[in-house]
Amino acid sequence: MTSPETLAAQARHFVDDATGAVVPPLHASTTYARDEGYRLPAAHEYTRDDNPTYRAPEGLLAELERGADARLFASGMAAATTAVQALLRPGARLVASRAMYNGLRLWMTEWCATWGVDLELVDATDLDALRAAVQRGPTSLVWIETPANPTWDVVDIAAAADIARAGGARLAVDSTVATPVHTQPLVLGADLVVHAATKALNGHSDVLAGAIVAARDDEAWQRIRHLRRVQGAVPGPFEAWLLLRGMRTLFVRVGRASATALELARRLAAHAGVERVLYPGLESHPGHPVAARQMKGGFGSMLSVLVRGGAEDALRAAGRVKVFLRATSLGGVESLVEHRATVEGPRTLAPPNLLRLSIGLESIDDLWTDLDEALRARYSP
């Protein structure tokens, strides 16, 4: 079997039959001509339905996740909201982990209230609590994110899949942070895996995209595909082409960033200016035993630091960095620092002294020196 690293690097051994090109072409056309018999030569009719440029990244992602099929979306939020809307009807029940991307949590809360969907947010790391929530009423969908933004809680995917299945529900996993480099949720029993492809899958902070991979090509998957088409929740062909370009270096980028993140987490855990480091690769993290079991080759490039003191101390430290960029997002080649509570606003669940770090590909010595000096100087006027 060809290794996933080779599949990604070679875009599934792509070679263009007509030209010998080793890079898949970009099809910019939005529409496709029919022949004299009014037939479509290649089944492509209109870009909102499909574009040939989508097929290479979708095929690669499906194979990396060991899924039956994959589809690209205009953004991670477009992917997530399409899955929820396609699988739930008024009166249905959704159980979701409380720790997740704040924007999606707020959307779920508002959408479920509007559409008459019963939503229960639960600590999904507590399997007894998750099981009780699923059993409280007929549940259609269980939604988890692991590791979960911004505390990087780790949910046992295999156990969650068993709980969902026993309750007659499907399990969807937001695996944006882990990527298929570290975790394959479908192999562990999930029905759907969702990615904000803007992040590590692309890896260069220049593409807005999302993706869903399905374990089976069933009726539920057909509903998701249909809703994507009729709502027009598709990326542009250039974004799809750039996404594939980024995915070809996925294993090298994610592996390097994860190794750097682990070393920085270890150093920061001993820093006088740090109250606590949240990173699943540390044994001090409550989710470490599960992460060590279901993640392979590393624990991701995201960690959070609880700065000793309060919000002002955290903001002062963020203001002192010179190598890290003060910006939102994650998974790019550049390292970012973010005061999550400021970005999320008044409905945030993030601690006020939490700084979220997205680790890129810079020298670890430069990153460490930058953080060390910023944290040491936080008490200076």
Short mmCIF file of C-alpha atoms in Angstrom, two decimals:
data_model
loop_
_atom_site.label_atom_id
_atom_site.label_comp_id
_atom_site.label_asym_id
_atom_site.label_seq_id
_atom_site.Cartn_x
_atom_site.Cartn_y
_atom_site.Cartn_z
CA MET A 1 0.00 0.00 0.00
CA THR A 2 1.30 3.44 -0.89
CA SER A 3 1.95 5.52 2.21
CA PRO A 4 -0.18 8.62 2.83
CA GLU A 5 2.94 10.79 2.67
CA THR A 6 3.58 9.62 -0.88
CA LEU A 7 -0.06 10.01 -1.90
CA ALA A 8 -0.08 13.61 -0.66
CA ALA A 9 3.29 14.59 -2.12
CA GLN A 10 2.42 13.22 -5.57
CA ALA A 11 -1.28 14.25 -5.50
CA ARG A 12 -2.17 10.55 -5.81
CA HIS A 13 0.51 9.96 -8.49
CA PHE A 14 -1.04 12.52 -10.80
CA VAL A 15 0.29 12.78 -14.35
CA ASP A 16 -1.79 14.52 -17.02
CA ASP A 17 -2.47 12.08 -19.86
CA ALA A 18 -2.52 14.79 -22.52
CA THR A 19 0.60 16.76 -21.56
CA GLY A 20 2.57 14.77 -19.01
CA ALA A 21 2.18 17.62 -16.48
CA VAL A 22 2.74 16.54 -12.87
CA VAL A 23 0.51 19.33 -11.48
CA PRO A 24 -3.27 18.97 -11.95
CA PRO A 25 -4.70 21.75 -14.12
CA LEU A 26 -6.93 24.60 -12.94
CA HIS A 27 -10.31 24.72 -14.71
CA ALA A 28 -11.49 28.31 -14.43
CA SER A 29 -14.61 27.87 -16.55
CA THR A 30 -17.96 28.27 -14.80
CA THR A 31 -19.94 26.53 -17.53
CA TYR A 32 -19.44 23.64 -19.98
CA ALA A 33 -20.59 23.21 -23.58
CA ARG A 34 -22.81 20.40 -24.85
CA ASP A 35 -22.32 18.50 -28.09
CA GLU A 36 -24.64 18.43 -31.12
CA GLY A 37 -26.91 15.96 -29.36
CA TYR A 38 -27.07 18.28 -26.35
CA ARG A 39 -25.06 15.85 -24.26
CA LEU A 40 -22.42 16.84 -21.70
CA PRO A 41 -19.11 15.23 -22.80
CA ALA A 42 -17.72 14.91 -19.26
CA ALA A 43 -20.80 15.26 -17.03
CA HIS A 44 -19.80 18.78 -15.99
CA GLU A 45 -22.53 21.35 -16.48
CA TYR A 46 -21.99 24.28 -14.11
CA THR A 47 -19.35 25.06 -11.48
CA ARG A 48 -21.86 25.33 -8.63
CA ASP A 49 -22.69 21.67 -9.24
CA ASP A 50 -19.10 20.62 -9.71
CA ASN A 51 -15.79 21.73 -11.17
CA PRO A 52 -13.05 19.38 -12.43
CA THR A 53 -10.53 21.23 -10.24
CA TYR A 54 -12.33 19.99 -7.11
CA ARG A 55 -11.80 16.34 -7.87
CA ALA A 56 -8.06 16.10 -7.16
CA PRO A 57 -8.12 17.61 -3.63
CA GLU A 58 -11.39 15.83 -2.81
CA GLY A 59 -10.02 12.50 -3.96
CA LEU A 60 -6.79 12.98 -2.04
CA LEU A 61 -8.55 14.00 1.17
CA ALA A 62 -10.98 11.07 0.96
CA GLU A 63 -8.06 8.68 0.60
CA LEU A 64 -6.06 10.26 3.43
CA GLU A 65 -9.09 10.03 5.73
CA ARG A 66 -9.95 6.52 4.50
CA GLY A 67 -13.42 7.70 3.51
CA ALA A 68 -15.82 6.82 0.71
CA ASP A 69 -16.12 10.34 -0.68
CA ALA A 70 -15.27 13.98 0.05
CA ARG A 71 -16.57 17.38 -0.98
CA LEU A 72 -15.04 20.84 -0.76
CA PHE A 73 -16.94 23.83 0.60
CA ALA A 74 -16.54 27.59 0.52
CA SER A 75 -15.26 27.64 4.14
CA GLY A 76 -15.03 25.52 7.25
CA MET A 77 -18.24 27.13 8.53
CA ALA A 78 -19.98 26.36 5.22
CA ALA A 79 -18.98 22.71 5.59
CA ALA A 80 -20.08 22.44 9.22
CA THR A 81 -23.38 24.29 8.82
CA THR A 82 -24.26 22.31 5.68
CA ALA A 83 -23.74 19.02 7.52
CA VAL A 84 -25.94 20.11 10.43
CA GLN A 85 -28.68 21.49 8.19
CA ALA A 86 -28.71 18.42 5.95
CA LEU A 87 -28.93 15.91 8.79
CA LEU A 88 -31.40 17.59 11.16
CA ARG A 89 -35.09 18.39 10.83
CA PRO A 90 -37.36 20.39 13.17
CA GLY A 91 -37.90 18.33 16.29
CA ALA A 92 -34.58 16.50 15.91
CA ARG A 93 -31.97 16.40 18.65
CA LEU A 94 -28.31 17.45 18.40
CA VAL A 95 -25.74 16.68 21.10
CA ALA A 96 -22.53 18.68 20.72
CA SER A 97 -19.37 19.16 22.72
CA ARG A 98 -19.29 22.42 24.65
CA ALA A 99 -15.63 22.97 23.77
CA MET A 100 -15.52 23.83 20.08
CA TYR A 101 -14.87 26.70 17.69
CA ASN A 102 -16.80 29.61 19.19
CA GLY A 103 -18.30 30.75 15.89
CA LEU A 104 -19.84 27.33 15.25
CA ARG A 105 -21.12 26.99 18.83
CA LEU A 106 -22.91 30.35 18.55
CA TRP A 107 -24.34 29.42 15.14
CA MET A 108 -25.61 26.07 16.45
CA THR A 109 -27.27 27.77 19.40
CA GLU A 110 -29.07 30.32 17.21
CA TRP A 111 -29.95 27.97 14.33
CA CYS A 112 -31.30 25.21 16.55
CA ALA A 113 -33.49 27.66 18.44
CA THR A 114 -34.86 29.07 15.18
CA TRP A 115 -35.49 25.71 13.52
CA GLY A 116 -36.87 23.85 16.51
CA VAL A 117 -33.91 21.53 16.96
CA ASP A 118 -33.16 20.38 20.50
CA LEU A 119 -29.50 21.21 21.20
CA GLU A 120 -27.62 19.98 24.24
CA LEU A 121 -24.03 21.12 24.82
CA VAL A 122 -22.04 18.73 26.95
CA ASP A 123 -18.50 18.08 28.16
CA ALA A 124 -17.76 15.40 25.58
CA THR A 125 -14.54 14.38 27.35
CA ASP A 126 -16.84 12.98 30.08
CA LEU A 127 -18.14 9.86 28.36
CA ASP A 128 -20.79 9.26 31.02
CA ALA A 129 -22.11 12.78 30.47
CA LEU A 130 -22.04 12.28 26.70
CA ARG A 131 -23.89 8.97 26.98
CA ALA A 132 -26.50 10.47 29.28
CA ALA A 133 -27.07 13.37 26.89
CA VAL A 134 -27.56 11.03 23.92
CA GLN A 135 -29.95 8.85 25.91
CA ARG A 136 -32.08 11.76 27.15
CA GLY A 137 -34.04 11.66 23.91
CA PRO A 138 -33.90 10.35 20.34
CA THR A 139 -30.68 11.87 19.00
CA SER A 140 -29.91 12.32 15.30
CA LEU A 141 -26.40 13.78 15.41
CA VAL A 142 -23.48 13.92 17.82
CA TRP A 143 -20.91 16.62 17.04
CA ILE A 144 -17.45 16.68 18.58
CA GLU A 145 -14.26 18.63 17.95
CA THR A 146 -10.96 17.12 18.96
CA PRO A 147 -8.57 18.60 19.91
CA ALA A 148 -11.07 21.35 20.72
CA ASN A 149 -10.43 25.06 20.33
CA PRO A 150 -9.00 26.78 22.41
CA THR A 151 -8.31 24.49 25.40
CA TRP A 152 -7.49 21.50 23.18
CA ASP A 153 -9.77 19.10 25.03
CA VAL A 154 -9.44 15.59 23.61
CA VAL A 155 -12.52 13.44 23.02
CA ASP A 156 -12.30 9.67 22.69
CA ILE A 157 -13.55 9.28 19.12
CA ALA A 158 -14.02 5.50 19.22
CA ALA A 159 -16.00 5.70 22.46
CA ALA A 160 -18.07 8.62 21.16
CA ALA A 161 -18.84 6.62 18.01
CA ASP A 162 -20.07 3.70 20.10
CA ILE A 163 -22.25 6.02 22.18
CA ALA A 164 -23.70 7.71 19.10
CA ARG A 165 -24.36 4.40 17.35
CA ALA A 166 -26.06 2.93 20.41
CA GLY A 167 -28.36 5.95 20.47
CA GLY A 168 -29.19 5.73 16.77
CA ALA A 169 -27.20 8.87 15.94
CA ARG A 170 -24.44 9.75 13.51
CA LEU A 171 -21.09 11.05 14.75
CA ALA A 172 -19.43 14.04 13.07
CA VAL A 173 -15.89 14.99 14.06
CA ASP A 174 -14.26 18.36 13.47
CA SER A 175 -10.66 17.25 12.97
CA THR A 176 -9.26 20.56 11.73
CA VAL A 177 -6.43 20.66 14.27
CA ALA A 178 -5.44 16.99 14.13
CA THR A 179 -5.60 16.67 10.31
CA PRO A 180 -5.34 13.17 8.79
CA VAL A 181 -1.63 13.31 9.61
CA HIS A 182 -2.41 12.70 13.29
CA THR A 183 -5.95 11.26 13.39
CA GLN A 184 -8.34 9.45 11.06
CA PRO A 185 -11.76 9.75 12.75
CA LEU A 186 -13.53 7.56 10.18
CA VAL A 187 -11.21 4.67 10.98
CA LEU A 188 -12.18 5.12 14.64
CA GLY A 189 -15.88 4.86 13.87
CA ALA A 190 -17.04 8.37 12.96
CA ASP A 191 -19.56 8.85 10.16
CA LEU A 192 -18.32 12.26 8.99
CA VAL A 193 -15.10 14.20 9.40
CA VAL A 194 -15.15 17.97 8.88
CA HIS A 195 -12.22 20.30 8.18
CA ALA A 196 -11.72 24.02 8.05
CA ALA A 197 -9.40 23.52 5.09
CA THR A 198 -8.34 27.16 5.42
CA LYS A 199 -6.10 26.01 8.26
CA ALA A 200 -3.49 23.25 8.18
CA LEU A 201 -4.76 21.45 5.08
CA ASN A 202 -3.91 24.50 3.00
CA GLY A 203 -1.22 25.70 5.37
CA HIS A 204 -0.32 29.00 3.69
CA SER A 205 -2.98 31.43 4.97
CA ASP A 206 -4.13 32.21 1.45
CA VAL A 207 -7.17 29.98 0.90
CA LEU A 208 -10.69 30.01 2.38
CA ALA A 209 -12.18 26.52 2.13
CA GLY A 210 -13.82 23.70 4.03
CA ALA A 211 -14.32 19.98 3.51
CA ILE A 212 -16.44 17.04 4.60
CA VAL A 213 -15.40 13.41 4.21
CA ALA A 214 -18.01 10.65 4.55
CA ALA A 215 -17.46 7.11 5.73
CA ARG A 216 -20.21 5.86 3.40
CA ASP A 217 -21.91 7.06 0.24
CA ASP A 218 -25.38 6.75 1.76
CA GLU A 219 -28.61 8.74 1.77
CA ALA A 220 -27.30 11.15 4.40
CA TRP A 221 -24.23 11.89 2.28
CA GLN A 222 -26.43 12.50 -0.74
CA ARG A 223 -28.42 15.06 1.28
CA ILE A 224 -25.20 16.88 2.19
CA ARG A 225 -24.07 16.92 -1.44
CA HIS A 226 -27.48 18.15 -2.57
CA LEU A 227 -27.54 20.98 -0.03
CA ARG A 228 -24.03 22.06 -1.02
CA ARG A 229 -25.17 22.31 -4.62
CA VAL A 230 -28.45 24.17 -4.11
CA GLN A 231 -26.97 26.59 -1.57
CA GLY A 232 -23.88 27.22 -3.69
CA ALA A 233 -21.55 26.54 -0.77
CA VAL A 234 -18.61 25.78 -3.06
CA PRO A 235 -15.13 27.29 -3.29
CA GLY A 236 -13.75 28.88 -6.43
CA PRO A 237 -11.59 26.68 -8.66
CA PHE A 238 -8.48 28.71 -7.88
CA GLU A 239 -9.01 28.11 -4.14
CA ALA A 240 -9.39 24.39 -4.81
CA TRP A 241 -6.20 24.38 -6.87
CA LEU A 242 -4.28 26.23 -4.14
CA LEU A 243 -5.65 23.85 -1.53
CA LEU A 244 -4.24 20.87 -3.39
CA ARG A 245 -0.90 22.64 -3.66
CA GLY A 246 -0.88 23.07 0.11
CA MET A 247 -1.94 19.48 0.79
CA ARG A 248 1.07 18.17 -1.12
CA THR A 249 3.33 19.38 1.71
CA LEU A 250 0.84 18.50 4.49
CA PHE A 251 2.87 15.78 6.19
CA VAL A 252 6.12 17.73 6.19
CA ARG A 253 4.49 20.92 7.50
CA VAL A 254 2.28 19.36 10.13
CA GLY A 255 4.99 17.03 11.39
CA ARG A 256 7.51 19.86 11.79
CA ALA A 257 5.02 22.24 13.42
CA SER A 258 3.79 19.56 15.83
CA ALA A 259 7.31 18.70 16.95
CA THR A 260 8.06 22.37 17.58
CA ALA A 261 4.78 22.83 19.45
CA LEU A 262 5.57 19.94 21.78
CA GLU A 263 9.01 21.30 22.63
CA LEU A 264 7.66 24.82 23.20
CA ALA A 265 4.89 23.42 25.40
CA ARG A 266 7.46 21.63 27.56
CA ARG A 267 9.56 24.77 27.94
CA LEU A 268 6.58 27.01 28.63
CA ALA A 269 5.28 24.65 31.29
CA ALA A 270 8.36 25.49 33.36
CA HIS A 271 8.25 29.25 32.73
CA ALA A 272 7.75 31.52 35.72
CA GLY A 273 5.33 33.72 33.81
CA VAL A 274 3.04 30.83 32.90
CA GLU A 275 0.26 29.51 35.09
CA ARG A 276 -0.51 26.52 32.88
CA VAL A 277 0.04 25.17 29.37
CA LEU A 278 -2.83 23.47 27.56
CA TYR A 279 -1.44 20.99 25.05
CA PRO A 280 -2.52 17.34 24.62
CA GLY A 281 1.08 16.25 24.13
CA LEU A 282 1.90 17.10 27.76
CA GLU A 283 1.26 14.45 30.38
CA SER A 284 -0.24 17.20 32.56
CA HIS A 285 -3.07 17.67 30.06
CA PRO A 286 -6.16 15.70 31.14
CA GLY A 287 -6.70 14.47 27.60
CA HIS A 288 -3.16 13.15 27.14
CA PRO A 289 -3.93 9.42 27.64
CA VAL A 290 -6.66 9.52 24.98
CA ALA A 291 -4.54 11.67 22.66
CA ALA A 292 -1.62 9.26 22.97
CA ARG A 293 -3.94 6.45 21.96
CA GLN A 294 -5.79 8.02 19.02
CA MET A 295 -3.25 10.51 17.64
CA LYS A 296 -0.19 9.29 15.75
CA GLY A 297 3.05 11.06 14.93
CA GLY A 298 2.39 14.09 17.11
CA PHE A 299 -0.25 16.13 18.88
CA GLY A 300 -0.83 19.07 16.56
CA SER A 301 0.54 22.57 16.21
CA MET A 302 -1.88 24.33 18.57
CA LEU A 303 -1.35 25.10 22.24
CA SER A 304 -2.68 27.64 24.70
CA VAL A 305 -0.92 29.38 27.55
CA LEU A 306 -2.60 30.66 30.69
CA VAL A 307 -0.44 33.66 31.54
CA ARG A 308 0.17 34.17 35.22
CA GLY A 309 -2.10 37.04 36.22
CA GLY A 310 -5.17 38.20 34.31
CA ALA A 311 -6.30 39.52 30.98
CA GLU A 312 -4.07 42.60 31.13
CA ASP A 313 -0.99 40.46 31.73
CA ALA A 314 -1.88 38.21 28.79
CA LEU A 315 -2.50 41.17 26.50
CA ARG A 316 0.75 42.81 27.58
CA ALA A 317 2.67 39.61 26.77
CA ALA A 318 0.98 39.37 23.37
CA GLY A 319 1.89 42.97 22.69
CA ARG A 320 5.59 42.28 23.33
CA VAL A 321 6.18 39.52 20.78
CA LYS A 322 8.33 40.31 17.75
CA VAL A 323 8.45 36.98 15.87
CA PHE A 324 4.91 35.76 16.49
CA LEU A 325 2.23 37.65 14.57
CA ARG A 326 -0.78 38.96 16.48
CA ALA A 327 -3.52 37.49 14.28
CA THR A 328 -6.38 35.02 14.29
CA SER A 329 -6.50 31.68 12.38
CA LEU A 330 -4.16 28.72 12.66
CA GLY A 331 -2.26 26.06 10.75
CA GLY A 332 -0.15 28.35 8.54
CA VAL A 333 3.60 28.42 8.05
CA GLU A 334 3.83 31.56 10.21
CA SER A 335 3.36 31.43 14.00
CA LEU A 336 0.45 33.38 15.46
CA VAL A 337 -0.52 34.54 18.95
CA GLU A 338 -4.09 35.44 19.79
CA HIS A 339 -5.88 36.66 22.90
CA ARG A 340 -8.88 34.43 22.34
CA ALA A 341 -11.29 36.22 24.68
CA THR A 342 -10.80 39.48 22.81
CA VAL A 343 -11.41 37.85 19.44
CA GLU A 344 -14.47 35.88 20.55
CA GLY A 345 -16.10 38.75 22.39
CA PRO A 346 -18.53 38.82 25.33
CA ARG A 347 -19.95 35.31 24.75
CA THR A 348 -16.53 33.65 24.91
CA LEU A 349 -15.82 30.64 27.08
CA ALA A 350 -12.05 31.24 26.91
CA PRO A 351 -10.26 32.16 30.16
CA PRO A 352 -9.31 35.87 30.20
CA ASN A 353 -5.60 35.09 30.62
CA LEU A 354 -5.45 32.58 27.74
CA LEU A 355 -3.16 33.16 24.77
CA ARG A 356 -3.66 30.79 21.85
CA LEU A 357 -0.53 29.90 19.90
CA SER A 358 -0.47 28.52 16.38
CA ILE A 359 3.01 27.17 15.72
CA GLY A 360 4.48 27.51 12.23
CA LEU A 361 7.75 26.58 10.59
CA GLU A 362 10.14 29.16 12.03
CA SER A 363 13.26 28.34 14.03
CA ILE A 364 12.29 26.97 17.43
CA ASP A 365 15.04 29.07 19.01
CA ASP A 366 13.53 32.25 17.57
CA LEU A 367 10.05 31.30 18.73
CA TRP A 368 11.22 30.37 22.22
CA THR A 369 13.27 33.52 22.69
CA ASP A 370 10.33 35.61 21.54
CA LEU A 371 7.91 33.99 24.00
CA ASP A 372 10.40 33.94 26.85
CA GLU A 373 11.19 37.65 26.55
CA ALA A 374 7.53 38.61 26.12
CA LEU A 375 6.48 36.69 29.21
CA ARG A 376 9.39 37.95 31.31
CA ALA A 377 8.64 41.55 30.38
CA ARG A 378 4.92 41.44 31.07
CA TYR A 379 5.28 43.05 34.47
CA SER A 380 7.25 46.02 33.12
CA PRO A 381 5.36 49.33 32.91
#
